[in-house]
XYZ file of C-alpha atoms in Angstrom:
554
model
C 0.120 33.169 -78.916
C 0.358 31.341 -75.481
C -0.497 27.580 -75.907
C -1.414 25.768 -72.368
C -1.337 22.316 -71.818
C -4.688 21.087 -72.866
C -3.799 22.943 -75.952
C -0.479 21.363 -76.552
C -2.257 17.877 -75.717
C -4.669 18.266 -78.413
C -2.462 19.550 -81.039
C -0.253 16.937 -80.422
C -1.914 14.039 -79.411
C -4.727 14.268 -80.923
C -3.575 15.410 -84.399
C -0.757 12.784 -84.352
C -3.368 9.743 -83.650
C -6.437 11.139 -86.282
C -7.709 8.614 -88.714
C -10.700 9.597 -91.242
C -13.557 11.874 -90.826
C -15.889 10.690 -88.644
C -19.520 10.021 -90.424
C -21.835 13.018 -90.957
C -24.130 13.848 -88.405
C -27.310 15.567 -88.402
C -27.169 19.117 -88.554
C -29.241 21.699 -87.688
C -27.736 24.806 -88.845
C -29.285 27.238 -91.580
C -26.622 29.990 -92.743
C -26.062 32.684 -90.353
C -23.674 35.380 -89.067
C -20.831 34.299 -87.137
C -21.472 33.617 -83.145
C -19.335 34.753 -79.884
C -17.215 32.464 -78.579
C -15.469 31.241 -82.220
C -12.284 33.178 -81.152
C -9.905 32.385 -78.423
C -8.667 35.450 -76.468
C -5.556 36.415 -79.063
C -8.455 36.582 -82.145
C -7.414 32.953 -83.274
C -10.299 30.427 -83.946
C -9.802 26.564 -83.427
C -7.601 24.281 -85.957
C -9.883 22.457 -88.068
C -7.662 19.447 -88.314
C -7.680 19.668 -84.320
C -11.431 19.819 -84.773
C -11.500 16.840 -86.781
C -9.571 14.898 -84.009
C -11.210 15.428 -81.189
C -14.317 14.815 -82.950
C -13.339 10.893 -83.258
C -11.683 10.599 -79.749
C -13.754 8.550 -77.411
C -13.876 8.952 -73.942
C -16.382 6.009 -72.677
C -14.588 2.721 -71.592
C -15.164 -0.611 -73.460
C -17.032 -2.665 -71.472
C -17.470 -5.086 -74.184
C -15.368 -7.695 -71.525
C -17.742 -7.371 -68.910
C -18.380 -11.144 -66.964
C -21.924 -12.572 -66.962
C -21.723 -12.279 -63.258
C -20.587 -8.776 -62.695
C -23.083 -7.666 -65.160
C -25.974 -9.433 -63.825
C -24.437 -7.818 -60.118
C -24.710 -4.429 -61.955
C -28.594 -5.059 -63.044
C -29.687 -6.148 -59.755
C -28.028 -2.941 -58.086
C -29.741 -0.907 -60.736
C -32.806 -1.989 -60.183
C -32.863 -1.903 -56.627
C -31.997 2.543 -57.421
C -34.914 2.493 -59.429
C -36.893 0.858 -56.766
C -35.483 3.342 -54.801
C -36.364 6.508 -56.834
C -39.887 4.148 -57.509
C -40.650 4.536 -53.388
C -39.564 8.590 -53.479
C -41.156 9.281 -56.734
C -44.764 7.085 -55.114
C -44.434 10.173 -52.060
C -43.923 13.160 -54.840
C -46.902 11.537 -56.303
C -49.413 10.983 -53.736
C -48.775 13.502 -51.325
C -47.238 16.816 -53.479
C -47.874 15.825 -57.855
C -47.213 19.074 -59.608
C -45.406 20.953 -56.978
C -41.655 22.393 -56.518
C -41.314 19.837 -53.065
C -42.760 17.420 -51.390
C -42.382 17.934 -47.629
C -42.176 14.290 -46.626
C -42.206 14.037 -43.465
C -45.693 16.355 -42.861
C -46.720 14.740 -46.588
C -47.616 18.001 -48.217
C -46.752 19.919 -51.189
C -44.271 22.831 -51.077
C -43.918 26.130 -53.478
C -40.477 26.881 -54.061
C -39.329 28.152 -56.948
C -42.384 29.533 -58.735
C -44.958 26.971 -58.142
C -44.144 25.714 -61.979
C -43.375 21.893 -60.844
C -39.799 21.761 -60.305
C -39.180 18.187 -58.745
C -41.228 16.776 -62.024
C -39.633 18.991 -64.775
C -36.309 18.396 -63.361
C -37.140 14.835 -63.002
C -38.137 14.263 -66.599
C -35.128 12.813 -67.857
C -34.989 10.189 -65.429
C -38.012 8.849 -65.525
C -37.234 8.470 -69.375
C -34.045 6.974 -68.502
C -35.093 4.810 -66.014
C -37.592 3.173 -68.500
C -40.756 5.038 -66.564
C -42.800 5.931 -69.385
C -46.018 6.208 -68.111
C -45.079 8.521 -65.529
C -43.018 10.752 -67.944
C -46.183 11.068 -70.359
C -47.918 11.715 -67.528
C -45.709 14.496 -66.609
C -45.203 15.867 -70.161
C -49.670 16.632 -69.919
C -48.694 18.466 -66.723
C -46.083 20.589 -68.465
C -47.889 21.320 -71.810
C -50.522 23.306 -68.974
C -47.862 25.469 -67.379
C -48.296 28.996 -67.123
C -44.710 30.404 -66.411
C -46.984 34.115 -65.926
C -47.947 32.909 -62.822
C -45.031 33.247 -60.626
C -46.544 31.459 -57.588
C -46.127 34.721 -55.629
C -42.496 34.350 -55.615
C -39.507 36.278 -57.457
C -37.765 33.769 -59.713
C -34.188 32.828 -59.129
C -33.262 33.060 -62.733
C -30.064 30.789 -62.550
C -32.181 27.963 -60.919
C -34.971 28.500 -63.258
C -32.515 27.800 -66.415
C -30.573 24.729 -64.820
C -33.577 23.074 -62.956
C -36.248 23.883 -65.694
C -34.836 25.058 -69.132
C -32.235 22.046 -69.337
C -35.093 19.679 -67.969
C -37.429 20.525 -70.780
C -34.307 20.620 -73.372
C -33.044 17.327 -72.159
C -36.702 16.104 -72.065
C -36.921 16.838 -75.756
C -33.923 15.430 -76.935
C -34.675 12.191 -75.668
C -38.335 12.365 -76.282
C -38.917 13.969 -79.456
C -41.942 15.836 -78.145
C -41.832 19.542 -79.173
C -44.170 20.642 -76.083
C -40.549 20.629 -74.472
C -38.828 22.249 -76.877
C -41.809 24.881 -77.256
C -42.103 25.097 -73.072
C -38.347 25.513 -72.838
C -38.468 28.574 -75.263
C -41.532 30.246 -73.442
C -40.001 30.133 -70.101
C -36.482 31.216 -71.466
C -38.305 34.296 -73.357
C -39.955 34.850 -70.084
C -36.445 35.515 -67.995
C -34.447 36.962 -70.805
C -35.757 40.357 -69.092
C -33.527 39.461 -66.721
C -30.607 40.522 -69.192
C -31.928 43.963 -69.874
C -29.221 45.486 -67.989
C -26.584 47.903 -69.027
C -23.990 45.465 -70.042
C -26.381 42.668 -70.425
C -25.464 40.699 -67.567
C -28.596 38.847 -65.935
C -30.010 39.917 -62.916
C -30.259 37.260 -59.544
C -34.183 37.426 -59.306
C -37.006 38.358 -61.366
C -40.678 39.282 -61.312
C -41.825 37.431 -64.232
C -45.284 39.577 -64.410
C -43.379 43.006 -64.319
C -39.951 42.337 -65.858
C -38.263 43.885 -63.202
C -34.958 42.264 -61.969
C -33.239 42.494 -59.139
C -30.426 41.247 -56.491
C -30.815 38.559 -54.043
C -30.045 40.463 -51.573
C -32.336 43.797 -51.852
C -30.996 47.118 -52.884
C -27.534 45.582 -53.734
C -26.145 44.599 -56.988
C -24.280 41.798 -56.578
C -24.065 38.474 -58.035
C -21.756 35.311 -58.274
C -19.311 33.705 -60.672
C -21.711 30.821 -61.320
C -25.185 32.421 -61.499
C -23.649 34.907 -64.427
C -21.769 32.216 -65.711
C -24.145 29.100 -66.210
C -26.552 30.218 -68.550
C -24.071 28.817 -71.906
C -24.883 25.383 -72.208
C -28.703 24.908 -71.925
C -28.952 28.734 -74.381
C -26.570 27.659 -76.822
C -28.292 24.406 -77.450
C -31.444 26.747 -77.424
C -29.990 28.596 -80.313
C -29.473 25.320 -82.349
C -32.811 24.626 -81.531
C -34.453 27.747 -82.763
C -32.067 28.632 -85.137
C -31.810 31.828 -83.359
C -28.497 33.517 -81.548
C -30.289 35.820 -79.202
C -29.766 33.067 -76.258
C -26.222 31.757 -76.916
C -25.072 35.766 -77.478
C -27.062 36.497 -74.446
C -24.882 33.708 -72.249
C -21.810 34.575 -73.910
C -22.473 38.027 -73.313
C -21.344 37.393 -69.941
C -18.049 36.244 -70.268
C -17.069 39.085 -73.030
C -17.904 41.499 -70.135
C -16.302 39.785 -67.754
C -12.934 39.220 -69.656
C -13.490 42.966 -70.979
C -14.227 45.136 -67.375
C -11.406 43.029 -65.330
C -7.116 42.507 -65.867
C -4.743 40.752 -64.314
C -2.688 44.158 -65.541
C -5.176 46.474 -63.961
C -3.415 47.474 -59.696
C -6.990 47.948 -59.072
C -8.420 45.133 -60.476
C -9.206 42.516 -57.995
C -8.395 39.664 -60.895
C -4.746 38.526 -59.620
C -4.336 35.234 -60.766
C -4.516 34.397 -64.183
C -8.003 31.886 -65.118
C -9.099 32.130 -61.327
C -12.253 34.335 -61.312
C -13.323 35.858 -58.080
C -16.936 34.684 -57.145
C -17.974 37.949 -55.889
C -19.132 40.333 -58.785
C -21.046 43.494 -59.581
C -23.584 43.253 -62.121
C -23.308 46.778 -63.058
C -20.170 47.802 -63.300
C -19.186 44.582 -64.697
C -16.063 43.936 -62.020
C -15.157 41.510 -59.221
C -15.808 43.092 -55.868
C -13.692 40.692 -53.743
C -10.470 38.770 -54.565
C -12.294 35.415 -53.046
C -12.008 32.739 -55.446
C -13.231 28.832 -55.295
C -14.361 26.123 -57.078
C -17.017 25.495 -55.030
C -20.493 27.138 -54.096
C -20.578 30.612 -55.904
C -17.880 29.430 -58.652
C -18.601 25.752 -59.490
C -20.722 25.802 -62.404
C -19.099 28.639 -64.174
C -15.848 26.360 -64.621
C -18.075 23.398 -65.513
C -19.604 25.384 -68.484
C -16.823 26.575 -70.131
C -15.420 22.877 -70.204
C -18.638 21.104 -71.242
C -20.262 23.901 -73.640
C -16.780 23.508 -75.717
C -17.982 19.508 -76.019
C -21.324 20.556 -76.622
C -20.400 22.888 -79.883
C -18.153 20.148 -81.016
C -14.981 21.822 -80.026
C -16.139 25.356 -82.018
C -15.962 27.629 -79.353
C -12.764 27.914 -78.834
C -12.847 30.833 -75.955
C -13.893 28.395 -73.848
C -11.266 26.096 -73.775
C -9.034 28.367 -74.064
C -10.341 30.130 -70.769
C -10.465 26.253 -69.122
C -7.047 25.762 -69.974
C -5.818 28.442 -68.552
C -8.271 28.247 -65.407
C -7.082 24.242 -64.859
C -3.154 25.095 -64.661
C -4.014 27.928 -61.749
C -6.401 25.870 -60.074
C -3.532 23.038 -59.663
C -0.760 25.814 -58.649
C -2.621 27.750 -56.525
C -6.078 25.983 -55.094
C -4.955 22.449 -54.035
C -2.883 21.411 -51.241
C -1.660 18.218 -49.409
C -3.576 17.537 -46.328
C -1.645 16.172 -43.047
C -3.660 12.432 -44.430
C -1.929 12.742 -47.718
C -4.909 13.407 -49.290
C -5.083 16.663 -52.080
C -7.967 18.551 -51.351
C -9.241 22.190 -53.234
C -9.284 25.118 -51.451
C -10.754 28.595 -50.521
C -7.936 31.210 -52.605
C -8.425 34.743 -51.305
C -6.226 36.895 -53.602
C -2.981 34.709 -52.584
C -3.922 33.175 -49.453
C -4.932 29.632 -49.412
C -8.096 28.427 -46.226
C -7.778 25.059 -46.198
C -11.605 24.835 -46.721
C -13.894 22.879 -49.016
C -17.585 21.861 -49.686
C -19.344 19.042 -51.203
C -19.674 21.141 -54.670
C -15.938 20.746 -54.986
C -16.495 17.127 -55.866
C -17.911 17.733 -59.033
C -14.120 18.759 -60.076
C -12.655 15.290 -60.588
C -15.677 14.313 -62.862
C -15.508 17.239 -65.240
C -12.136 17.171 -65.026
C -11.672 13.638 -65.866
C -14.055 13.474 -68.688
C -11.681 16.793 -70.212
C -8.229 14.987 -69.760
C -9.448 12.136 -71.066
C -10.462 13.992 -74.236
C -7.643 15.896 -74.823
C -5.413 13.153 -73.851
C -3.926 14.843 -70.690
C -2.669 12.192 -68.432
C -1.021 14.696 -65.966
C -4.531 16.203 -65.492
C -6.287 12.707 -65.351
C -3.616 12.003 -62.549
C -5.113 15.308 -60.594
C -9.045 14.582 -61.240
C -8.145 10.880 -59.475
C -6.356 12.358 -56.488
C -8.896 14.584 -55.964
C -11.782 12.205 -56.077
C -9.696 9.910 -53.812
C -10.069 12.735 -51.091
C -13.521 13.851 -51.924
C -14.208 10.549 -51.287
C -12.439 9.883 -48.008
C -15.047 12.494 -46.759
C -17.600 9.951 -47.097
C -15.662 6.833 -46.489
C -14.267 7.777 -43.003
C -17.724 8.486 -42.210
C -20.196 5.598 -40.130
C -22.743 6.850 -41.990
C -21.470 6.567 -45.374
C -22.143 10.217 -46.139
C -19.778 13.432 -46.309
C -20.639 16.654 -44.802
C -21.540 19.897 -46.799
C -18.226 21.178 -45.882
C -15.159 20.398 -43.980
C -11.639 21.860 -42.934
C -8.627 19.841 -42.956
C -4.533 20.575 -42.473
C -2.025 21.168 -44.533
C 1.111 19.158 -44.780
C 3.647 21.265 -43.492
C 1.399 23.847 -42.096
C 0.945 23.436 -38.483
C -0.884 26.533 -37.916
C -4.313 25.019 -39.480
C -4.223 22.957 -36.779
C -3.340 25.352 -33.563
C -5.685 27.670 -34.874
C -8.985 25.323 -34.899
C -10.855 25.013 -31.666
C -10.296 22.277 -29.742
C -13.971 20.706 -31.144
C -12.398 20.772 -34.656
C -9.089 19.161 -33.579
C -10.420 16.015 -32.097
C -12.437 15.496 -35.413
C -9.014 15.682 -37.322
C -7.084 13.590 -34.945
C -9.981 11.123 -35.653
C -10.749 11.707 -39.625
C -7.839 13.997 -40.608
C -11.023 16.731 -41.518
C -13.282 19.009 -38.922
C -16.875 18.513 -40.150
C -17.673 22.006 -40.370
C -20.976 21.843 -41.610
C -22.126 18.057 -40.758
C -25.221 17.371 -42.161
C -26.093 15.714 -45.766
C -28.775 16.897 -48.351
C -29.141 14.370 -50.728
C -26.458 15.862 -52.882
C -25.038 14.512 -56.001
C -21.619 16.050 -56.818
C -19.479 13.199 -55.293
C -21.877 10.866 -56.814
C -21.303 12.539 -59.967
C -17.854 12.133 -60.435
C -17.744 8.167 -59.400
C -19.653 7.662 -62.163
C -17.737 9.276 -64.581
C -14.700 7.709 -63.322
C -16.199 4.505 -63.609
C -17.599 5.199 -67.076
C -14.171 6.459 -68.287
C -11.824 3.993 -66.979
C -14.097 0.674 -66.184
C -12.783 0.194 -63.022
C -15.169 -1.591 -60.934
C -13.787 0.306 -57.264
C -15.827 3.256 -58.412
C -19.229 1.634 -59.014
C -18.587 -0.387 -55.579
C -17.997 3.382 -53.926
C -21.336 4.405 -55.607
C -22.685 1.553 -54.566
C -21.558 2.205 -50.654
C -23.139 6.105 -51.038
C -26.435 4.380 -51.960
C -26.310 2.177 -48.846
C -25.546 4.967 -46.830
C -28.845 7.153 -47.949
C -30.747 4.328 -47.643
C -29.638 3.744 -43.649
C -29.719 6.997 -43.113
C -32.016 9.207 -45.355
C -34.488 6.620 -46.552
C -38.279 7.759 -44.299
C -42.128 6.682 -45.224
C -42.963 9.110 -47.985
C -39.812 9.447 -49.817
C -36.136 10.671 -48.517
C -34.287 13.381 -46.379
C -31.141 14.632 -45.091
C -29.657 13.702 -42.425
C -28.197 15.916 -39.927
C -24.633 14.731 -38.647
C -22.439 11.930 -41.000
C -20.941 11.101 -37.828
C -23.456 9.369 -36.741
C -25.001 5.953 -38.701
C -28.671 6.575 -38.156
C -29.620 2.645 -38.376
C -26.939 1.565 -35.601
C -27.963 4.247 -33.388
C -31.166 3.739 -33.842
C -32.087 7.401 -34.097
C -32.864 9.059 -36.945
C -31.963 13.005 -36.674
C -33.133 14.218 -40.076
C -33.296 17.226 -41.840
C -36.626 17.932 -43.846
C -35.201 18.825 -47.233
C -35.936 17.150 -50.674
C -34.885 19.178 -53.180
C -35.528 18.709 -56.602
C -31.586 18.208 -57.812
C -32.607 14.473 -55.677
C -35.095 12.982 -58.367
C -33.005 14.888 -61.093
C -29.084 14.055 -60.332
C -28.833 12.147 -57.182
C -31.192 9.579 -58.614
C -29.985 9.801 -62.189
C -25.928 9.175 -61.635
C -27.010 6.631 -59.093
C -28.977 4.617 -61.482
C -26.369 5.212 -64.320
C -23.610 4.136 -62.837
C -25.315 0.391 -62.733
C -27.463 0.828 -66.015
C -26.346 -0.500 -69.180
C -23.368 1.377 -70.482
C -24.582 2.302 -73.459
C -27.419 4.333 -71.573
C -26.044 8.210 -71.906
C -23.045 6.979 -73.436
C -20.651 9.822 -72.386
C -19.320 10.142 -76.341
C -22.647 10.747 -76.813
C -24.326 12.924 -74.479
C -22.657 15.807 -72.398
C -24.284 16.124 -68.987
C -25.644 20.097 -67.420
C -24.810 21.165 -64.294
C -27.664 20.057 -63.038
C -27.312 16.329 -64.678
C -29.711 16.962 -67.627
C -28.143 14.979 -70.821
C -28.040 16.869 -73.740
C -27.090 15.014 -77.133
C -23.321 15.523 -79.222
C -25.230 14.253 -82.141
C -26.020 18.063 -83.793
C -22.825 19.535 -85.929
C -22.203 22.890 -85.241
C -19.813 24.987 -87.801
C -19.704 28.368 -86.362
C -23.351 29.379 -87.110
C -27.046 28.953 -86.396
């Protein structure tokens, strides 16, 4: 049996420094058959003393040392988010209540993915956690009226639908208590599990909800990506605790059986090459990977997440997953960083063998999941890694006048001068001046860099994160901040409030209200609010609690 790092880590660390149980928690298991996902790839299931272990480690930093000033610093910068989200949430409200969008800058509703009320289902948990309970009850009338039948005259993007709604209303009832969540996010899910009716069960990109009928994104085709098939585990298994019924969590880890089954490193023909780095391109029918393209970024990003945070979520049962993460992590670092000509270590674009010195803004979710799993399993090597990278995510921003990093950039390799005489001579002035090309320059609001200052912060207390976060926020509110709510801006080079211009981009989606908004806001709140040993965040930033015991069964 191969061990890999995080492996050795736990078994070693963590067995050497357990103490006593930890005190029962609630459970909400019945007896059942035995789920997917209990057995690593060589048949073996997890060590129940290793179990035990990592079932007592703690991951959030004391702040029990915290000065009366810095704390009453943090509470006025919290409060001015909240504010914030107060002035976009006022726009939603007035000009676009119930709707996917709001179109700010013509004040007007927009239908976007179904019509159902995306912006205020994914926006439930933070207007719980932001102490805005009129507005959530408010919201929670809205949803117990939904009809997901009416589609809005749309297909439904069934991976959206399950990160944006189903982990808003699951998240919404674990902090709530109100079972019109619970009972909304089991309608909904029953209404795209046609989706899965496939030959080898593996969901389809779009659905007509009144017919049943699935089909690709991109018409007559049947492909997919890593992360759409791949980010269905956390919000179903937590589903199946819910219900007490396996038909979701089997469903999700459905997937990854097929995907681990139809593709082999061993296989000539396979286009799998490198062990735990899954192409992004896939066939939905067959089962294989139609390209040897693989990233950690758009089309792969949440599909690496999930196996990393539904392992937390089971309470380290599902020991396929972190087995697959284990062995995923150690390629990633061989083969999809590199050392830019700034001596920063960025990810990268890995086409079978060949590395494109390439990355997007989802990449900077990496340091944050990463950190919160080498922190667990006591991995200081891969803490080292999530820290570098977030230092270069970050320098995306910080070189910026605006405050704000592009969607996506290019930057040189140390040592690899051909990056360089290959860009066009546009591309090279930007990395004589940054050390990156802006290849995509505009900002939408997103939340991934966001993301992972605040779990650095949260895991190691150190106040140069929440100041970073803290810079970001500034930066939106120069730049992205409009009558009616907030926008993107259209080129980071330029600081909208010193030129005096404001070139915008009219896009709100509803990730804003629901992560933007929420890591924002947490990163100042009181620490104890989503304590990360307590809550294990979606992709999409929906908290979902560690309190429920899970022993191999629903």
């Amino acid at each position: 049996m191969k061990v890999g790092l995080f492996s050795l880590a736990v078994l070693g660390l963590l067995h050497a420094n357990a103490q006593s149980p930890p005190p029962a928690k609630p459970s909400l298991l019945t007896r059942g058959p035995s789920v997917s996902g209990l057995l690593n790839r060589d048949g073996r299931g997890a060590n129940p003393e290793r179990i035990e272990a990592l079932r007592q480690r703690t991951v959030q930093h004391d702040f029990s040392y915290e000065t009366a000033e810095d704390r009453q610093t943090r509470r006025d910068r919290a409060q001015a988010i909240r504010q914030g989200f107060a002035h976009a949430w006022d726009g939603y409200k007035r000009y676009a209540y119930g709707a996917d969008e709001i179109d700010v800058v013509n004040k007007a509703p927009k239908t976007t993915r179904n019509g159902w009320g995306a912006t205020l289902v994914d926006a439930l948990d933070t207007l719980w956690i932001m102490d805005m309970k009129d507005e959530f009850w408010r919201a929670r009338d809205f949803v117990a009226k939904l009809d997901f039948r009416k589609d809005g005259g749309q297909l439904t993007k069934v991976f959206e639908t399950n990160i944006r709604y189903i982990g808003g209303l699951l998240s919404a009832y674990e902090l709530s208590g109100d079972k019109v969540f619970l009972q909304k996010a089991v309608e909904l899910t029953d209404v795209i599990m046609p989706a899965f009716n496939t030959p080898l069960g593996l969901p389809w990109q779009m659905l007509n909800v009144t017919t049943g009928v699935g089909s690709s994104e991109t018409p007559g085709r049947t492909s997919t990506n890593l992360a759409e098939i791949g980010t269905f585990q956390m919000e179903f298994y937590r589903l199946s605790q819910h219900t007490k019924n396996a038909t979701y969590h089997e469903a999700a880890q459905n997937v990854i059986t097929v995907m681990l089954n139809k593709n082999k490193v061993s296989d000539p023909t396979s286009n799998y090459a490198i062990p735990g780095l899954y192409p992004i391109d896939f066939d939905m029918i067959s089962g294989k990977f139609t390209s040897r393209s693989t990233y950690w970024g758009g089309g792969g990003d949440s599909f690496y997440e999930y196996l990393a945070k539904t392992w937390i979520l089971s309470d380290f049962m599902l020991e396929r997953n972190i087995d697959m993460w284990s062995e995923s992590i150690q390629s990633f670092k061989r083969y999809s960083v590199a050392e830019s000509t700034s001596g920063y270590l960025f990810p990268g674009f890995v086409d079978g063998t060949k590395f494109f010195p390439y990355a997007d803004t989802f990449t900077n979710f990496i340091p944050g999941t990463l950190g919160l799993i080498s922190k667990l399993v006591g991995s200081d090597l891969y803490f080292e890694l999530a820290e570098n990278l977030l230092e270069s995510g970050f320098s995306v921003f910080d070189r910026m006048p605006s405050s704000l990093g592009a969607e996506a950039i290019k930057f040189v390799r140390k040592n690899v001068p051909s990056d360089y005489l290959l860009m066009k001579s546009s591309s090279k002035s930007m990395v004589d001046q940054y050390g990156f090309s802006l290849e995509r320059p505009y900002y939408l609001l997103r939340p991934e860099l966001i993301e992972s200052l605040f779990y650095m912060y949260r895991l190691t207390g150190k106040q140069l994160y929440a100041d970073r976060v803290w810079k970001i926020w500034q930066g939106i509110q120069r730049n992205c901040r409009v009558p009616g709510g907030y926008v993107g801006t259209a080129n980071v080079a330029v600081d909208d409030m010193a030129s005096g211009t404001m070139d915008i981009i009219n896009s709100t989606e509803s990730f804003f209200f629901a992560e933007t908004f929420l890591y924002l806001y947490l990163t100042f709140a009181d620490h104890d609010n989503i304590n990360l040993d307590e809550w294990v965040f979606t992709t999409e930033a929906h908290p979902l609690s560690r309190k429920y015991v899970f022993d191999g069964t629903f």
